[in-house]
PDB file of C-alpha atoms in Angstrom:
ATOM      1  CA  MET A   1     116.756  70.987 -63.736  1.00 48.00           C
ATOM      2  CA  SER A   2     119.822  71.790 -61.607  1.00 43.00           C
ATOM      3  CA  LYS A   3     121.788  75.032 -61.987  1.00 41.00           C
ATOM      4  CA  ARG A   4     124.772  72.956 -63.217  1.00 42.00           C
ATOM      5  CA  ALA A   5     122.705  71.485 -66.075  1.00 40.00           C
ATOM      6  CA  ILE A   6     121.278  74.896 -66.994  1.00 40.00           C
ATOM      7  CA  LEU A   7     124.767  76.399 -67.211  1.00 38.00           C
ATOM      8  CA  ALA A   8     125.944  73.483 -69.365  1.00 40.00           C
ATOM      9  CA  VAL A   9     123.392  74.259 -72.076  1.00 40.00           C
ATOM     10  CA  PRO A  10     124.803  77.677 -73.088  1.00 42.00           C
ATOM     11  CA  ALA A  11     128.281  76.192 -73.001  1.00 42.00           C
ATOM     12  CA  ALA A  12     127.197  73.465 -75.403  1.00 41.00           C
ATOM     13  CA  VAL A  13     125.493  76.027 -77.639  1.00 40.00           C
ATOM     14  CA  ALA A  14     128.631  78.154 -77.629  1.00 41.00           C
ATOM     15  CA  LEU A  15     130.727  75.132 -78.550  1.00 38.00           C
ATOM     16  CA  THR A  16     128.340  74.225 -81.364  1.00 42.00           C
ATOM     17  CA  THR A  17     128.412  77.797 -82.639  1.00 41.00           C
ATOM     18  CA  ALA A  18     132.198  77.781 -82.605  1.00 41.00           C
ATOM     19  CA  VAL A  19     132.273  74.508 -84.534  1.00 38.00           C
ATOM     20  CA  VAL A  20     129.778  75.810 -87.105  1.00 37.00           C
ATOM     21  CA  ALA A  21     131.764  79.036 -87.432  1.00 41.00           C
ATOM     22  CA  GLY A  22     134.912  76.997 -87.888  1.00 44.00           C
ATOM     23  CA  CYS A  23     133.259  74.903 -90.599  1.00 41.00           C
ATOM     24  CA  SER A  24     131.903  78.033 -92.177  1.00 44.00           C
ATOM     25  CA  GLY A  25     135.351  79.581 -92.159  1.00 44.00           C
ATOM     26  CA  SER A  26     136.740  76.407 -93.636  1.00 42.00           C
ATOM     27  CA  GLY A  27     134.057  76.476 -96.321  1.00 41.00           C
ATOM     28  CA  GLY A  28     134.886  80.114 -97.022  1.00 41.00           C
ATOM     29  CA  GLY A  29     138.505  79.129 -97.420  1.00 41.00           C
ATOM     30  CA  SER A  30     137.479  76.391 -99.808  1.00 38.00           C
ATOM     31  CA  HIS A  31     135.315  78.846-101.704  1.00 41.00           C
ATOM     32  CA  SER A  32     138.151  81.281-101.841  1.00 38.00           C
ATOM     33  CA  GLY A  33     140.339  78.466-103.104  1.00 42.00           C
ATOM     34  CA  SER A  34     137.828  77.845-105.876  1.00 41.00           C
ATOM     35  CA  LYS A  35     138.569  81.345-107.124  1.00 43.00           C
ATOM     36  CA  ALA A  36     142.080  80.314-108.125  1.00 39.00           C
ATOM     37  CA  PRO A  37     140.960  79.257-111.627  1.00 41.00           C
ATOM     38  CA  SER A  38     139.689  82.803-112.030  1.00 41.00           C
ATOM     39  CA  GLY A  39     143.259  83.963-111.657  1.00 40.00           C
ATOM     40  CA  SER A  40     144.405  81.311-114.093  1.00 40.00           C
ATOM     41  CA  SER A  41     141.718  82.338-116.583  1.00 39.00           C
ATOM     42  CA  SER A  42     143.151  85.825-116.364  1.00 38.00           C
ATOM     43  CA  THR A  43     146.481  84.289-117.292  1.00 40.00           C
ATOM     44  CA  GLN A  44     144.871  82.422-120.165  1.00 46.00           C
ATOM     45  CA  ARG A  45     143.439  85.675-121.518  1.00 53.00           C
ATOM     46  CA  THR A  46     146.969  86.766-122.258  1.00 71.00           C
ATOM     47  CA  GLY A  47     146.987  84.024-124.909  1.00 81.00           C
ATOM     48  CA  PRO A  48     144.979  84.005-128.153  1.00 82.00           C
ATOM     49  CA  ALA A  49     141.243  84.547-127.860  1.00 73.00           C
ATOM     50  CA  PRO A  50     139.361  81.223-128.000  1.00 67.00           C
ATOM     51  CA  ALA A  51     137.659  80.268-131.258  1.00 62.00           C
ATOM     52  CA  GLU A  52     133.883  80.275-131.041  1.00 54.00           C
ATOM     53  CA  SER A  53     132.430  76.745-130.933  1.00 48.00           C
ATOM     54  CA  ASN A  54     129.383  77.921-132.901  1.00 51.00           C
ATOM     55  CA  PRO A  55     130.582  80.985-134.807  1.00 59.00           C
ATOM     56  CA  PRO A  56     127.863  83.597-135.390  1.00 69.00           C
ATOM     57  CA  GLY A  57     129.809  85.191-138.254  1.00 82.00           C
ATOM     58  CA  ASP A  58     128.315  83.361-141.251  1.00 91.00           C
ATOM     59  CA  ILE A  59     127.388  85.834-144.012  1.00 94.00           C
ATOM     60  CA  PRO A  60     123.890  84.967-145.340  1.00 92.00           C
ATOM     61  CA  ASP A  61     123.644  83.256-148.714  1.00 92.00           C
ATOM     62  CA  ASN A  62     121.214  85.949-149.881  1.00 95.00           C
ATOM     63  CA  GLN A  63     123.617  88.801-149.081  1.00 96.00           C
ATOM     64  CA  VAL A  64     123.580  91.476-151.798  1.00 98.00           C
ATOM     65  CA  TYR A  65     126.863  93.024-152.986  1.00 98.00           C
ATOM     66  CA  VAL A  66     127.381  96.497-154.427  1.00 98.00           C
ATOM     67  CA  ALA A  67     130.350  98.010-156.254  1.00 98.00           C
ATOM     68  CA  TYR A  68     132.578 100.384-154.294  1.00 97.00           C
ATOM     69  CA  ARG A  69     134.856 102.855-156.058  1.00 96.00           C
ATOM     70  CA  PRO A  70     137.363 104.760-153.907  1.00 94.00           C
ATOM     71  CA  PRO A  71     137.518 108.560-154.214  1.00 89.00           C
ATOM     72  CA  ALA A  72     140.902 108.313-155.931  1.00 87.00           C
ATOM     73  CA  GLY A  73     139.456 105.882-158.460  1.00 91.00           C
ATOM     74  CA  GLY A  74     141.582 103.300-160.231  1.00 94.00           C
ATOM     75  CA  PHE A  75     139.458 100.259-159.410  1.00 97.00           C
ATOM     76  CA  THR A  76     136.125  98.984-158.114  1.00 98.00           C
ATOM     77  CA  VAL A  77     135.396  96.100-155.784  1.00 98.00           C
ATOM     78  CA  LYS A  78     132.112  94.606-154.573  1.00 98.00           C
ATOM     79  CA  VAL A  79     131.290  94.858-150.877  1.00 98.00           C
ATOM     80  CA  PRO A  80     128.283  93.576-148.902  1.00 97.00           C
ATOM     81  CA  GLU A  81     125.376  95.996-149.110  1.00 98.00           C
ATOM     82  CA  GLY A  82     124.264  97.611-145.854  1.00 97.00           C
ATOM     83  CA  TRP A  83     127.512  97.158-143.927  1.00 97.00           C
ATOM     84  CA  ALA A  84     128.805 100.089-141.867  1.00 97.00           C
ATOM     85  CA  ARG A  85     131.514 102.115-143.586  1.00 97.00           C
ATOM     86  CA  SER A  86     134.449 103.945-142.043  1.00 96.00           C
ATOM     87  CA  ALA A  87     137.583 105.445-143.566  1.00 94.00           C
ATOM     88  CA  THR A  88     141.027 106.702-142.703  1.00 89.00           C
ATOM     89  CA  HIS A  89     143.589 108.365-144.958  1.00 84.00           C
ATOM     90  CA  ALA A  90     144.014 105.509-147.441  1.00 85.00           C
ATOM     91  CA  THR A  91     141.923 102.684-145.979  1.00 94.00           C
ATOM     92  CA  THR A  92     138.181 102.075-146.180  1.00 97.00           C
ATOM     93  CA  THR A  93     136.512  99.476-143.960  1.00 97.00           C
ATOM     94  CA  PHE A  94     133.094  97.859-144.263  1.00 98.00           C
ATOM     95  CA  SER A  95     131.933  95.920-141.207  1.00 96.00           C
ATOM     96  CA  ASP A  96     128.905  94.068-139.911  1.00 94.00           C
ATOM     97  CA  LYS A  97     128.762  92.287-136.556  1.00 87.00           C
ATOM     98  CA  LEU A  98     131.938  90.178-136.504  1.00 92.00           C
ATOM     99  CA  ASN A  99     132.967  90.420-140.173  1.00 96.00           C
ATOM    100  CA  LYS A 100     135.083  93.032-141.907  1.00 97.00           C
ATOM    101  CA  VAL A 101     136.212  93.993-145.405  1.00 98.00           C
ATOM    102  CA  GLU A 102     139.157  96.404-145.494  1.00 98.00           C
ATOM    103  CA  ILE A 103     140.432  98.065-148.666  1.00 98.00           C
ATOM    104  CA  ALA A 104     143.730  99.940-148.812  1.00 97.00           C
ATOM    105  CA  GLN A 105     145.654 101.304-151.762  1.00 95.00           C
ATOM    106  CA  ALA A 106     149.079 102.789-152.333  1.00 94.00           C
ATOM    107  CA  SER A 107     151.646 103.401-155.028  1.00 94.00           C
ATOM    108  CA  ALA A 108     154.154 100.612-155.610  1.00 95.00           C
ATOM    109  CA  GLY A 109     157.202 100.335-157.823  1.00 94.00           C
ATOM    110  CA  SER A 110     156.806  96.652-158.624  1.00 96.00           C
ATOM    111  CA  ALA A 111     154.405  93.758-158.288  1.00 97.00           C
ATOM    112  CA  PRO A 112     154.560  91.843-154.997  1.00 97.00           C
ATOM    113  CA  THR A 113     155.932  88.325-154.854  1.00 98.00           C
ATOM    114  CA  VAL A 114     155.600  85.577-152.284  1.00 98.00           C
ATOM    115  CA  GLN A 115     159.168  86.334-151.213  1.00 98.00           C
ATOM    116  CA  SER A 116     158.668  90.108-150.886  1.00 98.00           C
ATOM    117  CA  VAL A 117     155.441  89.669-148.927  1.00 98.00           C
ATOM    118  CA  ARG A 118     157.099  87.195-146.570  1.00 98.00           C
ATOM    119  CA  ALA A 119     160.027  89.553-146.099  1.00 98.00           C
ATOM    120  CA  HIS A 120     158.094  92.784-145.514  1.00 97.00           C
ATOM    121  CA  MET A 121     154.342  92.453-144.999  1.00 97.00           C
ATOM    122  CA  VAL A 122     154.325  89.357-142.779  1.00 98.00           C
ATOM    123  CA  PRO A 123     156.759  90.818-140.194  1.00 98.00           C
ATOM    124  CA  ALA A 124     154.660  94.006-140.080  1.00 97.00           C
ATOM    125  CA  LEU A 125     151.512  91.966-139.484  1.00 98.00           C
ATOM    126  CA  ARG A 126     153.265  89.972-136.795  1.00 97.00           C
ATOM    127  CA  LYS A 127     153.912  93.231-134.905  1.00 97.00           C
ATOM    128  CA  GLN A 128     150.450  94.734-135.455  1.00 96.00           C
ATOM    129  CA  ALA A 129     148.045  91.775-135.212  1.00 97.00           C
ATOM    130  CA  PRO A 130     147.423  90.445-131.654  1.00 96.00           C
ATOM    131  CA  HIS A 131     148.575  86.812-131.308  1.00 97.00           C
ATOM    132  CA  PHE A 132     149.362  86.601-135.020  1.00 98.00           C
ATOM    133  CA  ALA A 133     149.563  83.046-136.411  1.00 98.00           C
ATOM    134  CA  LEU A 134     150.560  82.709-140.068  1.00 98.00           C
ATOM    135  CA  GLY A 135     148.682  80.224-142.208  1.00 98.00           C
ATOM    136  CA  GLY A 136     150.462  80.630-145.544  1.00 98.00           C
ATOM    137  CA  VAL A 137     151.589  82.959-148.332  1.00 98.00           C
ATOM    138  CA  THR A 138     150.667  81.880-151.854  1.00 98.00           C
ATOM    139  CA  THR A 139     149.976  83.195-155.338  1.00 98.00           C
ATOM    140  CA  VAL A 140     146.315  82.960-156.351  1.00 98.00           C
ATOM    141  CA  HIS A 141     144.480  83.932-159.506  1.00 98.00           C
ATOM    142  CA  ARG A 142     141.444  86.191-159.537  1.00 98.00           C
ATOM    143  CA  LYS A 143     139.615  87.922-162.379  1.00 97.00           C
ATOM    144  CA  ALA A 144     141.690  91.077-161.839  1.00 97.00           C
ATOM    145  CA  GLY A 145     144.851  89.024-162.284  1.00 97.00           C
ATOM    146  CA  PRO A 146     147.317  87.271-159.963  1.00 97.00           C
ATOM    147  CA  ALA A 147     147.463  88.263-156.305  1.00 98.00           C
ATOM    148  CA  ILE A 148     149.514  87.275-153.303  1.00 98.00           C
ATOM    149  CA  ARG A 149     147.256  85.852-150.601  1.00 98.00           C
ATOM    150  CA  ILE A 150     148.234  85.757-146.932  1.00 98.00           C
ATOM    151  CA  THR A 151     146.121  83.669-144.575  1.00 98.00           C
ATOM    152  CA  TYR A 152     146.506  84.092-140.835  1.00 98.00           C
ATOM    153  CA  ARG A 153     144.711  84.182-137.505  1.00 98.00           C
ATOM    154  CA  THR A 154     144.578  87.008-135.018  1.00 98.00           C
ATOM    155  CA  ASP A 155     142.446  88.342-132.174  1.00 97.00           C
ATOM    156  CA  SER A 156     139.670  90.732-133.096  1.00 94.00           C
ATOM    157  CA  PRO A 157     139.505  94.207-131.537  1.00 92.00           C
ATOM    158  CA  PRO A 158     137.673  94.115-128.185  1.00 91.00           C
ATOM    159  CA  ASN A 159     133.902  94.475-128.246  1.00 86.00           C
ATOM    160  CA  PRO A 160     133.198  98.092-127.172  1.00 86.00           C
ATOM    161  CA  VAL A 161     130.494  96.913-124.732  1.00 89.00           C
ATOM    162  CA  THR A 162     131.741  93.597-123.335  1.00 90.00           C
ATOM    163  CA  GLY A 163     135.471  93.926-124.028  1.00 91.00           C
ATOM    164  CA  LYS A 164     135.399  90.380-125.432  1.00 92.00           C
ATOM    165  CA  ARG A 165     137.700  89.382-128.277  1.00 93.00           C
ATOM    166  CA  VAL A 166     137.146  86.534-130.726  1.00 93.00           C
ATOM    167  CA  ARG A 167     139.659  84.621-132.799  1.00 95.00           C
ATOM    168  CA  ASP A 168     139.551  85.794-136.419  1.00 97.00           C
ATOM    169  CA  ALA A 169     140.512  83.996-139.616  1.00 97.00           C
ATOM    170  CA  VAL A 170     141.905  86.486-142.133  1.00 98.00           C
ATOM    171  CA  GLU A 171     142.527  86.417-145.877  1.00 98.00           C
ATOM    172  CA  ARG A 172     144.638  89.286-147.197  1.00 98.00           C
ATOM    173  CA  TYR A 173     145.041  89.776-150.965  1.00 98.00           C
ATOM    174  CA  VAL A 174     147.731  92.002-152.473  1.00 98.00           C
ATOM    175  CA  PHE A 175     146.891  93.082-156.046  1.00 98.00           C
ATOM    176  CA  PHE A 176     149.097  95.160-158.361  1.00 98.00           C
ATOM    177  CA  HIS A 177     148.406  97.033-161.604  1.00 97.00           C
ATOM    178  CA  ASN A 178     150.317  99.837-163.347  1.00 95.00           C
ATOM    179  CA  GLY A 179     152.130 101.080-160.256  1.00 96.00           C
ATOM    180  CA  ARG A 180     149.085 100.783-157.989  1.00 95.00           C
ATOM    181  CA  GLN A 181     148.854  98.268-155.148  1.00 97.00           C
ATOM    182  CA  VAL A 182     145.508  97.334-153.584  1.00 98.00           C
ATOM    183  CA  VAL A 183     145.382  95.321-150.374  1.00 98.00           C
ATOM    184  CA  LEU A 184     142.055  93.617-149.713  1.00 98.00           C
ATOM    185  CA  THR A 185     141.649  92.179-146.209  1.00 98.00           C
ATOM    186  CA  LEU A 186     138.707  89.911-145.326  1.00 98.00           C
ATOM    187  CA  ALA A 187     138.218  88.913-141.690  1.00 97.00           C
ATOM    188  CA  GLY A 188     135.657  86.919-139.720  1.00 96.00           C
ATOM    189  CA  PRO A 189     135.442  84.504-136.776  1.00 95.00           C
ATOM    190  CA  VAL A 190     137.391  81.243-137.011  1.00 95.00           C
ATOM    191  CA  GLY A 191     134.980  78.524-138.113  1.00 93.00           C
ATOM    192  CA  ALA A 192     132.500  80.837-139.859  1.00 93.00           C
ATOM    193  CA  ASP A 193     131.562  79.568-143.322  1.00 92.00           C
ATOM    194  CA  ASN A 194     132.474  82.593-145.426  1.00 95.00           C
ATOM    195  CA  VAL A 195     134.335  80.864-148.238  1.00 95.00           C
ATOM    196  CA  ASP A 196     131.814  81.887-150.910  1.00 96.00           C
ATOM    197  CA  PRO A 197     131.341  85.512-149.763  1.00 97.00           C
ATOM    198  CA  TRP A 198     135.087  86.067-149.550  1.00 98.00           C
ATOM    199  CA  ARG A 199     135.486  84.584-153.044  1.00 98.00           C
ATOM    200  CA  ILE A 200     132.798  86.928-154.394  1.00 98.00           C
ATOM    201  CA  VAL A 201     134.575  89.959-152.931  1.00 98.00           C
ATOM    202  CA  SER A 202     138.130  88.964-153.889  1.00 98.00           C
ATOM    203  CA  ASP A 203     137.011  88.001-157.419  1.00 98.00           C
ATOM    204  CA  SER A 204     135.154  91.266-157.973  1.00 98.00           C
ATOM    205  CA  LEU A 205     138.127  93.643-158.191  1.00 98.00           C
ATOM    206  CA  ARG A 206     138.208  95.469-161.519  1.00 98.00           C
ATOM    207  CA  TRP A 207     140.961  97.855-162.602  1.00 97.00           C
ATOM    208  CA  GLN A 208     139.922 101.116-164.267  1.00 93.00           C
TER     209      GLN A 208
END
């Protein structure tokens, strides 16, 4: 082989390497371009958390319920047995996985109405609940008497490990008796079949 041919080989290799590097760079640019949806998903996370397609929040049919009586007394209400309990000044919460029962009480001068709840409680919820979406405000009848029920959707608190939020469906009942108001809030993932458990809890309130 002549010296000219031998010198041509490295030149060809260099050219091929440059072309491959160029393609590789182009592919990297394409790959980098494919990261754009990641930015858009970040934007989407500023909206409501997505509803689970197969919600894991169903409360078992064989769930046992036990009566809870607050330290101040005045009423009892059944809550699912075995759920974790936490409390603040006037609110007690029972939770398990993605579901929550919250019980709050306060003094009140008069019984709530659909109009008063729409005028006062709904605006407060709209400020407090992430991505609040009102379902409705209606009067319902339970064994403890009439109650105002608010249905709405909101984002759950972030998971302490993953930071993930889920979209919750919430039923909030406002009961009144002899100057005492009890607010019962029942929350679980959108799509979970908790109609019967929530009816058991909301129907179990007994004034004392």
